[in-house]
Structures are given as structure tokens and as C-alpha cells.
């Protein structure tokens, strides 16, 4: 019974914790056991084939390379966002070409590097800091006196799904989403993209506190991802009250998933890694203030 329990623990470790501890730590865990006979039995139980499975479970994320192209349009098809996200060796490199920014999500270190390619500076934000900010924002909004603010942070959707065409609908008083889904080429792509989407949504709120869609979009993402699907197309209608009449804004998003990286993608990744090493670090407050000013100037120039 003891051997069976130890084997079960090692199996659980390989399933849920391997990516954190790594293969070397699994070896160490067995090596440090006091019972020599038990260690021998464990090695026999695992066998080299079993170790190969553990090793592949550990490093699959490091070998998973793919690309996601994202475009966002207004209802009259004016391009707002034209970006790409490269997934490589357990990191996500999120390129926002119109903003001259790159956000690098390092999932192993649980760090976000945000680089301003024009100013040649960077900030480093731990995941925990982002999560704490979002939680604080949620608590503030949930108890806010204005119902529209409460709706932003705690939307209540009526959800519909058509299995025949893979389309979801999410309808609330303020938000209406229409989503076309697609099955991923590999389940690992869904797993990797899902954790990126979660961290990216929260980080976007921290960068742009005026954003009103974080909690609604997170709920949409989770619902689609839990169905084993990815979002291919999305239409968002936002209805707000301006004076006596409601005002509606419509945004259209298109995502394309490419199951591999090409050499130009890898060259971009190498370049960004170099920038991370040499760019001057600045504070988050300074970076965000400058970013908001740049967005404001850009909007004024278009008007």
C-alpha cells in the first residue's frame, strides 16, 4: 500500500506540478527517500518509459511553438488593432504594432515584461501584482453606487450555444457578444492560449483602467475555452446610456491560429529577448501615464 501511494503521488506530481518543479526535482524527490527498497521499487514502477512520459509532460510547453494573429475593427471596418502573439518556450510574445509595444508573458517566472520600442524602455510586473490590482478593482466596482459600474465588473449573461455552427451568444443589459468558435489543431494550443488570455485580459485592465470589458470578456473566454474550443470571430456590442438615449458601440475581432512559427517569427523573438536585456527599466506609473498621453494624442490627431 505504501508503494502504491508513493507511485500515486509521483503520478499526481507529474500531472499537476511538473512544469513548476521540473524533472530534476522529481528525481531528487525519489532520491531523498530514506527507504532504499522503496526507492528501488519506485524506479522499477516508473521505468524508463515512465520517465520519458514525465519528461515529455514537463517540457511539452517549451516545445510548443505557434502564432496567433489578431485584428480588431470598428463596425465600419476601420482597423483598430493589428497584432500577433508568438508562443515559444513557455513564453508569449504579444506584439501591438500600432502602439509600438511588446508584452512578454513569462509563465515560468510569472513575470510580464512590457517594452516600448520607440522609447526603448521597459517595465517588469509580477503576475501577483496584476492579480492583486484586478481583485482590488473588482471589489471597488462590485460595491459601487452606480449600477453600470457594477455591471462592468459583475456582468450577468444569458448564454446560448448552437452546436451545429459552433456559435455562442452572451447577452446582458450592457454587453452582447456573438462568438464563432473553432476546434484547435492540438489541445496544447488551447491550454497555452487560455492561460495567456487570462493574464493578458487582467494586464490590459491594469494598463488601461478605463477599460470596461475585462470581466465580461474573461467570462466569455472561459465559457468557450471550457468547451474545448478557441475564439475565431467575435462581435461585441456595448450599450451605454448617454443623456436620454442609449449609445451603442460595435467592435469586430478576428483571430487566426497558425500551428508553427517561421524563421522570421523566431528572429523577432531573439530581437525582443535582446531588448529585454538592454532596455532601461522605468516605473509602472511613469510608463502608464506616458502611454495614456500617447493614446490621447493619437485619438485627437484622428479626429
PDB file of C-alpha atoms in Angstrom:
ATOM      1  CA  UNK A   1       0.000   0.000   0.000  1.00  0.00           C
ATOM      2  CA  UNK A   2       2.879   2.348   0.780  1.00  0.00           C
ATOM      3  CA  UNK A   3       4.473   1.789  -2.626  1.00  0.00           C
ATOM      4  CA  UNK A   4       1.146   2.306  -4.355  1.00  0.00           C
ATOM      5  CA  UNK A   5       0.607   5.577  -2.501  1.00  0.00           C
ATOM      6  CA  UNK A   6       4.090   6.826  -3.385  1.00  0.00           C
ATOM      7  CA  UNK A   7       3.566   5.960  -7.034  1.00  0.00           C
ATOM      8  CA  UNK A   8       0.220   7.775  -6.952  1.00  0.00           C
ATOM      9  CA  UNK A   9       1.898  10.872  -5.502  1.00  0.00           C
ATOM     10  CA  UNK A  10       4.591  10.855  -8.164  1.00  0.00           C
ATOM     11  CA  UNK A  11       1.935  10.447 -10.849  1.00  0.00           C
ATOM     12  CA  UNK A  12      -0.019  13.394  -9.473  1.00  0.00           C
ATOM     13  CA  UNK A  13       3.175  15.406  -9.344  1.00  0.00           C
ATOM     14  CA  UNK A  14       3.859  14.717 -12.995  1.00  0.00           C
ATOM     15  CA  UNK A  15       0.341  15.716 -13.960  1.00  0.00           C
ATOM     16  CA  UNK A  16      -0.160  18.913 -11.992  1.00  0.00           C
ATOM     17  CA  UNK A  17       3.203  20.169 -10.763  1.00  0.00           C
ATOM     18  CA  UNK A  18       5.844  19.008 -13.195  1.00  0.00           C
ATOM     19  CA  UNK A  19       6.011  22.276 -15.064  1.00  0.00           C
ATOM     20  CA  UNK A  20       6.837  24.032 -11.819  1.00  0.00           C
ATOM     21  CA  UNK A  21       9.309  21.596 -10.315  1.00  0.00           C
ATOM     22  CA  UNK A  22      10.901  20.059 -13.392  1.00  0.00           C
ATOM     23  CA  UNK A  23      12.243  16.586 -13.979  1.00  0.00           C
ATOM     24  CA  UNK A  24      15.335  17.116 -11.824  1.00  0.00           C
ATOM     25  CA  UNK A  25      13.193  17.801  -8.789  1.00  0.00           C
ATOM     26  CA  UNK A  26      11.223  14.608  -9.372  1.00  0.00           C
ATOM     27  CA  UNK A  27      14.474  12.667  -9.433  1.00  0.00           C
ATOM     28  CA  UNK A  28      15.517  14.460  -6.254  1.00  0.00           C
ATOM     29  CA  UNK A  29      12.223  13.638  -4.550  1.00  0.00           C
ATOM     30  CA  UNK A  30      12.777   9.933  -5.121  1.00  0.00           C
ATOM     31  CA  UNK A  31      16.491  10.100  -4.348  1.00  0.00           C
ATOM     32  CA  UNK A  32      15.896  11.699  -0.937  1.00  0.00           C
ATOM     33  CA  UNK A  33      13.623   8.893   0.276  1.00  0.00           C
ATOM     34  CA  UNK A  34      15.074   7.029   3.258  1.00  0.00           C
ATOM     35  CA  UNK A  35      13.728   3.613   2.355  1.00  0.00           C
ATOM     36  CA  UNK A  36      16.225   2.086  -0.096  1.00  0.00           C
ATOM     37  CA  UNK A  37      13.931  -0.768  -1.064  1.00  0.00           C
ATOM     38  CA  UNK A  38      11.078   1.648  -1.651  1.00  0.00           C
ATOM     39  CA  UNK A  39      13.249   3.803  -3.912  1.00  0.00           C
ATOM     40  CA  UNK A  40      14.217   0.742  -5.941  1.00  0.00           C
ATOM     41  CA  UNK A  41      10.596  -0.318  -6.292  1.00  0.00           C
ATOM     42  CA  UNK A  42       9.601   3.179  -7.356  1.00  0.00           C
ATOM     43  CA  UNK A  43      12.247   3.282 -10.057  1.00  0.00           C
ATOM     44  CA  UNK A  44      11.086  -0.137 -11.248  1.00  0.00           C
ATOM     45  CA  UNK A  45       7.457   1.003 -11.242  1.00  0.00           C
ATOM     46  CA  UNK A  46       8.235   4.126 -13.208  1.00  0.00           C
ATOM     47  CA  UNK A  47      10.729   2.558 -15.576  1.00  0.00           C
ATOM     48  CA  UNK A  48      12.475   4.431 -18.299  1.00  0.00           C
ATOM     49  CA  UNK A  49       9.277   4.584 -20.322  1.00  0.00           C
ATOM     50  CA  UNK A  50       7.532   6.229 -17.422  1.00  0.00           C
ATOM     51  CA  UNK A  51      10.368   8.698 -17.017  1.00  0.00           C
ATOM     52  CA  UNK A  52      10.077   9.513 -20.688  1.00  0.00           C
ATOM     53  CA  UNK A  53       6.396  10.329 -20.170  1.00  0.00           C
ATOM     54  CA  UNK A  54       7.249  12.517 -17.181  1.00  0.00           C
ATOM     55  CA  UNK A  55       9.915  14.300 -19.160  1.00  0.00           C
ATOM     56  CA  UNK A  56       7.630  14.934 -22.114  1.00  0.00           C
ATOM     57  CA  UNK A  57       4.907  16.196 -19.747  1.00  0.00           C
ATOM     58  CA  UNK A  58       7.395  18.642 -18.314  1.00  0.00           C
ATOM     59  CA  UNK A  59       8.781  20.134 -21.473  1.00  0.00           C
ATOM     60  CA  UNK A  60       5.839  19.998 -23.868  1.00  0.00           C
ATOM     61  CA  UNK A  61       5.185  23.666 -23.178  1.00  0.00           C
ATOM     62  CA  UNK A  62       8.776  24.536 -24.077  1.00  0.00           C
ATOM     63  CA  UNK A  63       8.438  22.708 -27.397  1.00  0.00           C
ATOM     64  CA  UNK A  64       5.058  24.238 -28.222  1.00  0.00           C
ATOM     65  CA  UNK A  65       5.552  26.962 -30.817  1.00  0.00           C
ATOM     66  CA  UNK A  66       2.634  28.637 -32.559  1.00  0.00           C
ATOM     67  CA  UNK A  67       1.316  32.020 -33.613  1.00  0.00           C
ATOM     68  CA  UNK A  68      -1.975  33.881 -33.261  1.00  0.00           C
ATOM     69  CA  UNK A  69      -2.843  36.846 -35.485  1.00  0.00           C
ATOM     70  CA  UNK A  70      -5.424  39.253 -34.061  1.00  0.00           C
ATOM     71  CA  UNK A  71      -7.279  42.092 -35.745  1.00  0.00           C
ATOM     72  CA  UNK A  72      -9.946  44.335 -34.226  1.00  0.00           C
ATOM     73  CA  UNK A  73     -12.211  46.570 -36.317  1.00  0.00           C
ATOM     74  CA  UNK A  74     -14.948  49.112 -35.721  1.00  0.00           C
ATOM     75  CA  UNK A  75     -18.405  48.482 -37.176  1.00  0.00           C
ATOM     76  CA  UNK A  76     -17.404  50.433 -40.308  1.00  0.00           C
ATOM     77  CA  UNK A  77     -14.336  48.162 -40.612  1.00  0.00           C
ATOM     78  CA  UNK A  78     -11.749  50.708 -39.530  1.00  0.00           C
ATOM     79  CA  UNK A  79      -8.752  48.774 -38.229  1.00  0.00           C
ATOM     80  CA  UNK A  80      -8.078  49.399 -34.529  1.00  0.00           C
ATOM     81  CA  UNK A  81      -5.666  46.594 -33.662  1.00  0.00           C
ATOM     82  CA  UNK A  82      -3.363  44.578 -35.875  1.00  0.00           C
ATOM     83  CA  UNK A  83      -1.281  42.349 -33.656  1.00  0.00           C
ATOM     84  CA  UNK A  84       0.370  38.991 -33.375  1.00  0.00           C
ATOM     85  CA  UNK A  85       1.228  36.761 -30.438  1.00  0.00           C
ATOM     86  CA  UNK A  86       4.115  34.300 -30.684  1.00  0.00           C
ATOM     87  CA  UNK A  87       4.211  31.335 -28.304  1.00  0.00           C
ATOM     88  CA  UNK A  88       7.696  29.951 -27.776  1.00  0.00           C
ATOM     89  CA  UNK A  89       9.425  28.011 -24.989  1.00  0.00           C
ATOM     90  CA  UNK A  90       6.806  28.712 -22.348  1.00  0.00           C
ATOM     91  CA  UNK A  91       6.523  32.429 -23.167  1.00  0.00           C
ATOM     92  CA  UNK A  92       4.023  34.524 -25.080  1.00  0.00           C
ATOM     93  CA  UNK A  93       5.320  37.498 -27.078  1.00  0.00           C
ATOM     94  CA  UNK A  94       2.385  39.842 -27.681  1.00  0.00           C
ATOM     95  CA  UNK A  95       3.128  42.429 -30.399  1.00  0.00           C
ATOM     96  CA  UNK A  96       0.919  45.524 -30.562  1.00  0.00           C
ATOM     97  CA  UNK A  97       2.209  47.068 -33.754  1.00  0.00           C
ATOM     98  CA  UNK A  98       0.101  50.226 -33.672  1.00  0.00           C
ATOM     99  CA  UNK A  99       1.300  51.002 -30.147  1.00  0.00           C
ATOM    100  CA  UNK A 100       4.959  50.090 -30.766  1.00  0.00           C
ATOM    101  CA  UNK A 101       4.750  47.844 -27.715  1.00  0.00           C
ATOM    102  CA  UNK A 102       5.562  44.240 -26.959  1.00  0.00           C
ATOM    103  CA  UNK A 103       4.358  42.431 -23.845  1.00  0.00           C
ATOM    104  CA  UNK A 104       6.224  39.248 -22.961  1.00  0.00           C
ATOM    105  CA  UNK A 105       4.477  36.847 -20.598  1.00  0.00           C
ATOM    106  CA  UNK A 106       6.987  34.539 -18.908  1.00  0.00           C
ATOM    107  CA  UNK A 107       4.834  31.818 -17.371  1.00  0.00           C
ATOM    108  CA  UNK A 108       7.687  30.008 -15.660  1.00  0.00           C
ATOM    109  CA  UNK A 109       8.847  33.121 -13.789  1.00  0.00           C
ATOM    110  CA  UNK A 110       5.305  34.560 -13.605  1.00  0.00           C
ATOM    111  CA  UNK A 111       6.536  37.902 -14.904  1.00  0.00           C
ATOM    112  CA  UNK A 112       5.360  40.326 -17.572  1.00  0.00           C
ATOM    113  CA  UNK A 113       7.865  42.448 -19.475  1.00  0.00           C
ATOM    114  CA  UNK A 114       6.312  45.411 -21.269  1.00  0.00           C
ATOM    115  CA  UNK A 115       8.599  47.095 -23.788  1.00  0.00           C
ATOM    116  CA  UNK A 116       8.174  50.442 -25.508  1.00  0.00           C
ATOM    117  CA  UNK A 117      10.096  50.019 -28.754  1.00  0.00           C
ATOM    118  CA  UNK A 118      10.055  53.737 -29.523  1.00  0.00           C
ATOM    119  CA  UNK A 119      11.226  54.974 -26.112  1.00  0.00           C
ATOM    120  CA  UNK A 120      13.471  51.929 -25.606  1.00  0.00           C
ATOM    121  CA  UNK A 121      12.348  51.330 -22.054  1.00  0.00           C
ATOM    122  CA  UNK A 122      10.615  48.520 -20.182  1.00  0.00           C
ATOM    123  CA  UNK A 123       8.699  47.633 -17.043  1.00  0.00           C
ATOM    124  CA  UNK A 124       8.566  44.362 -15.144  1.00  0.00           C
ATOM    125  CA  UNK A 125       5.310  43.360 -13.469  1.00  0.00           C
ATOM    126  CA  UNK A 126       4.836  40.116 -11.477  1.00  0.00           C
ATOM    127  CA  UNK A 127       1.626  38.207 -12.121  1.00  0.00           C
ATOM    128  CA  UNK A 128       0.742  38.519  -8.424  1.00  0.00           C
ATOM    129  CA  UNK A 129       0.784  42.314  -8.647  1.00  0.00           C
ATOM    130  CA  UNK A 130      -1.602  42.240 -11.609  1.00  0.00           C
ATOM    131  CA  UNK A 131      -3.941  39.813  -9.866  1.00  0.00           C
ATOM    132  CA  UNK A 132      -3.997  41.952  -6.713  1.00  0.00           C
ATOM    133  CA  UNK A 133      -4.831  45.078  -8.736  1.00  0.00           C
ATOM    134  CA  UNK A 134      -7.682  43.352 -10.587  1.00  0.00           C
ATOM    135  CA  UNK A 135      -9.088  41.941  -7.360  1.00  0.00           C
ATOM    136  CA  UNK A 136      -8.997  45.389  -5.752  1.00  0.00           C
ATOM    137  CA  UNK A 137     -10.687  46.869  -8.830  1.00  0.00           C
ATOM    138  CA  UNK A 138     -13.368  44.179  -8.684  1.00  0.00           C
ATOM    139  CA  UNK A 139     -14.124  44.812  -5.014  1.00  0.00           C
ATOM    140  CA  UNK A 140     -14.369  48.550  -5.684  1.00  0.00           C
ATOM    141  CA  UNK A 141     -16.687  48.101  -8.665  1.00  0.00           C
ATOM    142  CA  UNK A 142     -18.912  45.475  -7.095  1.00  0.00           C
ATOM    143  CA  UNK A 143     -19.947  47.827  -4.295  1.00  0.00           C
ATOM    144  CA  UNK A 144     -20.124  50.973  -6.450  1.00  0.00           C
ATOM    145  CA  UNK A 145     -23.207  53.164  -6.198  1.00  0.00           C
ATOM    146  CA  UNK A 146     -23.692  53.262  -9.987  1.00  0.00           C
ATOM    147  CA  UNK A 147     -25.365  50.148 -11.450  1.00  0.00           C
ATOM    148  CA  UNK A 148     -23.445  50.453 -14.737  1.00  0.00           C
ATOM    149  CA  UNK A 149     -20.148  50.175 -12.857  1.00  0.00           C
ATOM    150  CA  UNK A 150     -21.404  47.107 -11.006  1.00  0.00           C
ATOM    151  CA  UNK A 151     -22.427  45.639 -14.358  1.00  0.00           C
ATOM    152  CA  UNK A 152     -18.908  46.168 -15.728  1.00  0.00           C
ATOM    153  CA  UNK A 153     -17.282  44.086 -13.004  1.00  0.00           C
ATOM    154  CA  UNK A 154     -20.058  41.545 -12.479  1.00  0.00           C
ATOM    155  CA  UNK A 155     -21.962  41.037 -15.741  1.00  0.00           C
ATOM    156  CA  UNK A 156     -24.863  38.591 -15.823  1.00  0.00           C
ATOM    157  CA  UNK A 157     -25.224  36.918 -19.203  1.00  0.00           C
ATOM    158  CA  UNK A 158     -27.844  34.824 -20.857  1.00  0.00           C
ATOM    159  CA  UNK A 159     -25.679  32.323 -22.722  1.00  0.00           C
ATOM    160  CA  UNK A 160     -26.648  30.470 -25.881  1.00  0.00           C
ATOM    161  CA  UNK A 161     -24.756  27.889 -27.926  1.00  0.00           C
ATOM    162  CA  UNK A 162     -25.515  26.328 -31.296  1.00  0.00           C
ATOM    163  CA  UNK A 163     -23.628  23.034 -31.677  1.00  0.00           C
ATOM    164  CA  UNK A 164     -24.274  22.939 -35.417  1.00  0.00           C
ATOM    165  CA  UNK A 165     -22.233  26.030 -36.259  1.00  0.00           C
ATOM    166  CA  UNK A 166     -20.193  26.406 -33.048  1.00  0.00           C
ATOM    167  CA  UNK A 167     -21.610  29.855 -32.288  1.00  0.00           C
ATOM    168  CA  UNK A 168     -22.059  31.296 -28.805  1.00  0.00           C
ATOM    169  CA  UNK A 169     -24.146  34.280 -27.735  1.00  0.00           C
ATOM    170  CA  UNK A 170     -23.758  36.221 -24.483  1.00  0.00           C
ATOM    171  CA  UNK A 171     -26.397  38.842 -23.724  1.00  0.00           C
ATOM    172  CA  UNK A 172     -26.646  41.230 -20.774  1.00  0.00           C
ATOM    173  CA  UNK A 173     -28.067  44.720 -20.331  1.00  0.00           C
ATOM    174  CA  UNK A 174     -24.779  46.325 -21.336  1.00  0.00           C
ATOM    175  CA  UNK A 175     -22.874  43.740 -23.368  1.00  0.00           C
ATOM    176  CA  UNK A 176     -23.759  41.471 -26.230  1.00  0.00           C
ATOM    177  CA  UNK A 177     -21.196  39.038 -27.628  1.00  0.00           C
ATOM    178  CA  UNK A 178     -21.548  36.860 -30.711  1.00  0.00           C
ATOM    179  CA  UNK A 179     -18.718  34.325 -30.939  1.00  0.00           C
ATOM    180  CA  UNK A 180     -17.738  31.927 -33.700  1.00  0.00           C
ATOM    181  CA  UNK A 181     -15.558  29.153 -32.313  1.00  0.00           C
ATOM    182  CA  UNK A 182     -13.094  26.732 -33.854  1.00  0.00           C
ATOM    183  CA  UNK A 183     -11.511  23.500 -32.666  1.00  0.00           C
ATOM    184  CA  UNK A 184      -7.746  23.803 -32.033  1.00  0.00           C
ATOM    185  CA  UNK A 185      -5.310  21.791 -34.141  1.00  0.00           C
ATOM    186  CA  UNK A 186      -3.810  20.462 -30.902  1.00  0.00           C
ATOM    187  CA  UNK A 187      -5.249  20.542 -27.376  1.00  0.00           C
ATOM    188  CA  UNK A 188      -1.971  22.002 -26.087  1.00  0.00           C
ATOM    189  CA  UNK A 189      -2.597  25.143 -28.142  1.00  0.00           C
ATOM    190  CA  UNK A 190      -5.855  25.706 -26.289  1.00  0.00           C
ATOM    191  CA  UNK A 191      -4.176  25.175 -22.919  1.00  0.00           C
ATOM    192  CA  UNK A 192      -1.361  27.597 -23.691  1.00  0.00           C
ATOM    193  CA  UNK A 193      -3.562  30.238 -25.280  1.00  0.00           C
ATOM    194  CA  UNK A 194      -6.052  30.028 -22.436  1.00  0.00           C
ATOM    195  CA  UNK A 195      -3.520  30.930 -19.773  1.00  0.00           C
ATOM    196  CA  UNK A 196      -2.180  33.746 -21.951  1.00  0.00           C
ATOM    197  CA  UNK A 197      -5.693  35.136 -22.478  1.00  0.00           C
ATOM    198  CA  UNK A 198      -6.321  35.130 -18.732  1.00  0.00           C
ATOM    199  CA  UNK A 199      -3.143  37.030 -17.869  1.00  0.00           C
ATOM    200  CA  UNK A 200      -3.435  39.353 -20.858  1.00  0.00           C
ATOM    201  CA  UNK A 201      -7.005  40.386 -20.013  1.00  0.00           C
ATOM    202  CA  UNK A 202      -6.047  41.274 -16.472  1.00  0.00           C
ATOM    203  CA  UNK A 203      -2.894  43.114 -17.512  1.00  0.00           C
ATOM    204  CA  UNK A 204      -4.864  45.181 -20.033  1.00  0.00           C
ATOM    205  CA  UNK A 205      -7.108  46.425 -17.242  1.00  0.00           C
ATOM    206  CA  UNK A 206      -4.062  47.427 -15.225  1.00  0.00           C
ATOM    207  CA  UNK A 207      -2.654  49.319 -18.209  1.00  0.00           C
ATOM    208  CA  UNK A 208      -5.973  50.924 -19.149  1.00  0.00           C
ATOM    209  CA  UNK A 209      -8.174  51.335 -16.053  1.00  0.00           C
ATOM    210  CA  UNK A 210     -10.924  52.841 -18.205  1.00  0.00           C
ATOM    211  CA  UNK A 211     -11.423  49.514 -19.971  1.00  0.00           C
ATOM    212  CA  UNK A 212     -14.955  48.262 -19.417  1.00  0.00           C
ATOM    213  CA  UNK A 213     -14.815  44.764 -20.871  1.00  0.00           C
ATOM    214  CA  UNK A 214     -12.269  42.802 -18.809  1.00  0.00           C
ATOM    215  CA  UNK A 215     -14.679  40.859 -16.634  1.00  0.00           C
ATOM    216  CA  UNK A 216     -17.218  40.330 -19.403  1.00  0.00           C
ATOM    217  CA  UNK A 217     -14.565  39.148 -21.868  1.00  0.00           C
ATOM    218  CA  UNK A 218     -12.979  36.879 -19.265  1.00  0.00           C
ATOM    219  CA  UNK A 219     -16.334  35.166 -18.728  1.00  0.00           C
ATOM    220  CA  UNK A 220     -16.777  34.780 -22.491  1.00  0.00           C
ATOM    221  CA  UNK A 221     -13.281  33.343 -22.856  1.00  0.00           C
ATOM    222  CA  UNK A 222     -13.725  30.857 -20.015  1.00  0.00           C
ATOM    223  CA  UNK A 223     -17.041  29.598 -21.361  1.00  0.00           C
ATOM    224  CA  UNK A 224     -15.653  28.995 -24.853  1.00  0.00           C
ATOM    225  CA  UNK A 225     -12.362  27.521 -23.646  1.00  0.00           C
ATOM    226  CA  UNK A 226     -14.103  25.122 -21.241  1.00  0.00           C
ATOM    227  CA  UNK A 227     -15.930  23.731 -24.263  1.00  0.00           C
ATOM    228  CA  UNK A 228     -12.551  22.779 -25.755  1.00  0.00           C
ATOM    229  CA  UNK A 229     -12.785  25.497 -28.404  1.00  0.00           C
ATOM    230  CA  UNK A 230     -10.968  28.671 -29.431  1.00  0.00           C
ATOM    231  CA  UNK A 231     -12.478  32.001 -30.467  1.00  0.00           C
ATOM    232  CA  UNK A 232     -12.191  32.605 -34.210  1.00  0.00           C
ATOM    233  CA  UNK A 233     -14.509  35.606 -34.637  1.00  0.00           C
ATOM    234  CA  UNK A 234     -16.146  37.841 -32.068  1.00  0.00           C
ATOM    235  CA  UNK A 235     -18.583  40.733 -32.267  1.00  0.00           C
ATOM    236  CA  UNK A 236     -19.049  42.929 -29.215  1.00  0.00           C
ATOM    237  CA  UNK A 237     -21.925  45.374 -28.857  1.00  0.00           C
ATOM    238  CA  UNK A 238     -21.628  47.748 -25.893  1.00  0.00           C
ATOM    239  CA  UNK A 239     -24.698  49.752 -24.935  1.00  0.00           C
ATOM    240  CA  UNK A 240     -24.265  52.729 -22.608  1.00  0.00           C
ATOM    241  CA  UNK A 241     -26.615  55.488 -21.537  1.00  0.00           C
ATOM    242  CA  UNK A 242     -25.629  58.931 -22.812  1.00  0.00           C
ATOM    243  CA  UNK A 243     -28.165  61.519 -21.746  1.00  0.00           C
ATOM    244  CA  UNK A 244     -31.676  60.440 -22.677  1.00  0.00           C
ATOM    245  CA  UNK A 245     -30.681  57.968 -25.367  1.00  0.00           C
ATOM    246  CA  UNK A 246     -28.653  54.756 -25.250  1.00  0.00           C
ATOM    247  CA  UNK A 247     -25.466  54.680 -27.272  1.00  0.00           C
ATOM    248  CA  UNK A 248     -24.119  51.530 -28.910  1.00  0.00           C
ATOM    249  CA  UNK A 249     -20.572  50.728 -29.996  1.00  0.00           C
ATOM    250  CA  UNK A 250     -19.700  47.680 -32.077  1.00  0.00           C
ATOM    251  CA  UNK A 251     -16.305  46.009 -32.332  1.00  0.00           C
ATOM    252  CA  UNK A 252     -15.325  43.073 -34.514  1.00  0.00           C
ATOM    253  CA  UNK A 253     -12.392  40.756 -33.744  1.00  0.00           C
ATOM    254  CA  UNK A 254     -10.809  38.099 -35.918  1.00  0.00           C
ATOM    255  CA  UNK A 255      -8.218  35.600 -34.696  1.00  0.00           C
ATOM    256  CA  UNK A 256      -6.170  33.202 -36.789  1.00  0.00           C
ATOM    257  CA  UNK A 257      -4.186  30.351 -35.216  1.00  0.00           C
ATOM    258  CA  UNK A 258      -1.058  29.168 -37.024  1.00  0.00           C
ATOM    259  CA  UNK A 259       0.321  25.891 -35.618  1.00  0.00           C
ATOM    260  CA  UNK A 260       4.010  26.732 -36.091  1.00  0.00           C
ATOM    261  CA  UNK A 261       6.489  29.586 -36.152  1.00  0.00           C
ATOM    262  CA  UNK A 262       8.550  30.548 -39.184  1.00  0.00           C
ATOM    263  CA  UNK A 263      12.114  31.831 -39.135  1.00  0.00           C
ATOM    264  CA  UNK A 264      11.026  35.482 -39.196  1.00  0.00           C
ATOM    265  CA  UNK A 265       8.978  34.845 -36.036  1.00  0.00           C
ATOM    266  CA  UNK A 266      11.978  33.298 -34.287  1.00  0.00           C
ATOM    267  CA  UNK A 267      14.119  36.253 -35.382  1.00  0.00           C
ATOM    268  CA  UNK A 268      11.563  38.627 -33.828  1.00  0.00           C
ATOM    269  CA  UNK A 269      11.693  36.650 -30.592  1.00  0.00           C
ATOM    270  CA  UNK A 270      15.504  36.804 -30.481  1.00  0.00           C
ATOM    271  CA  UNK A 271      15.345  40.557 -31.059  1.00  0.00           C
ATOM    272  CA  UNK A 272      12.842  41.087 -28.245  1.00  0.00           C
ATOM    273  CA  UNK A 273      14.947  38.976 -25.870  1.00  0.00           C
ATOM    274  CA  UNK A 274      17.877  41.287 -26.639  1.00  0.00           C
ATOM    275  CA  UNK A 275      15.722  44.347 -25.961  1.00  0.00           C
ATOM    276  CA  UNK A 276      14.684  42.909 -22.607  1.00  0.00           C
ATOM    277  CA  UNK A 277      18.351  42.697 -21.684  1.00  0.00           C
ATOM    278  CA  UNK A 278      19.363  46.204 -22.787  1.00  0.00           C
ATOM    279  CA  UNK A 279      16.299  48.469 -22.436  1.00  0.00           C
ATOM    280  CA  UNK A 280      16.261  50.821 -19.477  1.00  0.00           C
ATOM    281  CA  UNK A 281      13.752  49.937 -16.780  1.00  0.00           C
ATOM    282  CA  UNK A 282      11.178  52.513 -15.728  1.00  0.00           C
ATOM    283  CA  UNK A 283       8.356  52.556 -13.187  1.00  0.00           C
ATOM    284  CA  UNK A 284       4.891  51.320 -13.984  1.00  0.00           C
ATOM    285  CA  UNK A 285       3.308  54.664 -13.041  1.00  0.00           C
ATOM    286  CA  UNK A 286       5.571  56.588 -15.436  1.00  0.00           C
ATOM    287  CA  UNK A 287       5.049  54.088 -18.220  1.00  0.00           C
ATOM    288  CA  UNK A 288       1.260  54.074 -17.901  1.00  0.00           C
ATOM    289  CA  UNK A 289       0.992  57.859 -17.725  1.00  0.00           C
ATOM    290  CA  UNK A 290       3.070  58.238 -20.876  1.00  0.00           C
ATOM    291  CA  UNK A 291       1.061  55.507 -22.562  1.00  0.00           C
ATOM    292  CA  UNK A 292      -2.271  57.201 -21.783  1.00  0.00           C
ATOM    293  CA  UNK A 293      -0.936  60.506 -23.118  1.00  0.00           C
ATOM    294  CA  UNK A 294       0.191  58.838 -26.348  1.00  0.00           C
ATOM    295  CA  UNK A 295      -3.219  57.240 -26.827  1.00  0.00           C
ATOM    296  CA  UNK A 296      -4.917  60.585 -26.187  1.00  0.00           C
ATOM    297  CA  UNK A 297      -2.693  62.363 -28.725  1.00  0.00           C
ATOM    298  CA  UNK A 298      -3.333  59.628 -31.262  1.00  0.00           C
ATOM    299  CA  UNK A 299      -7.110  59.901 -30.850  1.00  0.00           C
ATOM    300  CA  UNK A 300      -7.015  63.695 -31.168  1.00  0.00           C
ATOM    301  CA  UNK A 301      -4.945  63.526 -34.352  1.00  0.00           C
ATOM    302  CA  UNK A 302      -7.501  61.161 -35.926  1.00  0.00           C
ATOM    303  CA  UNK A 303     -10.362  63.492 -35.048  1.00  0.00           C
TER     304      UNK A 303
END
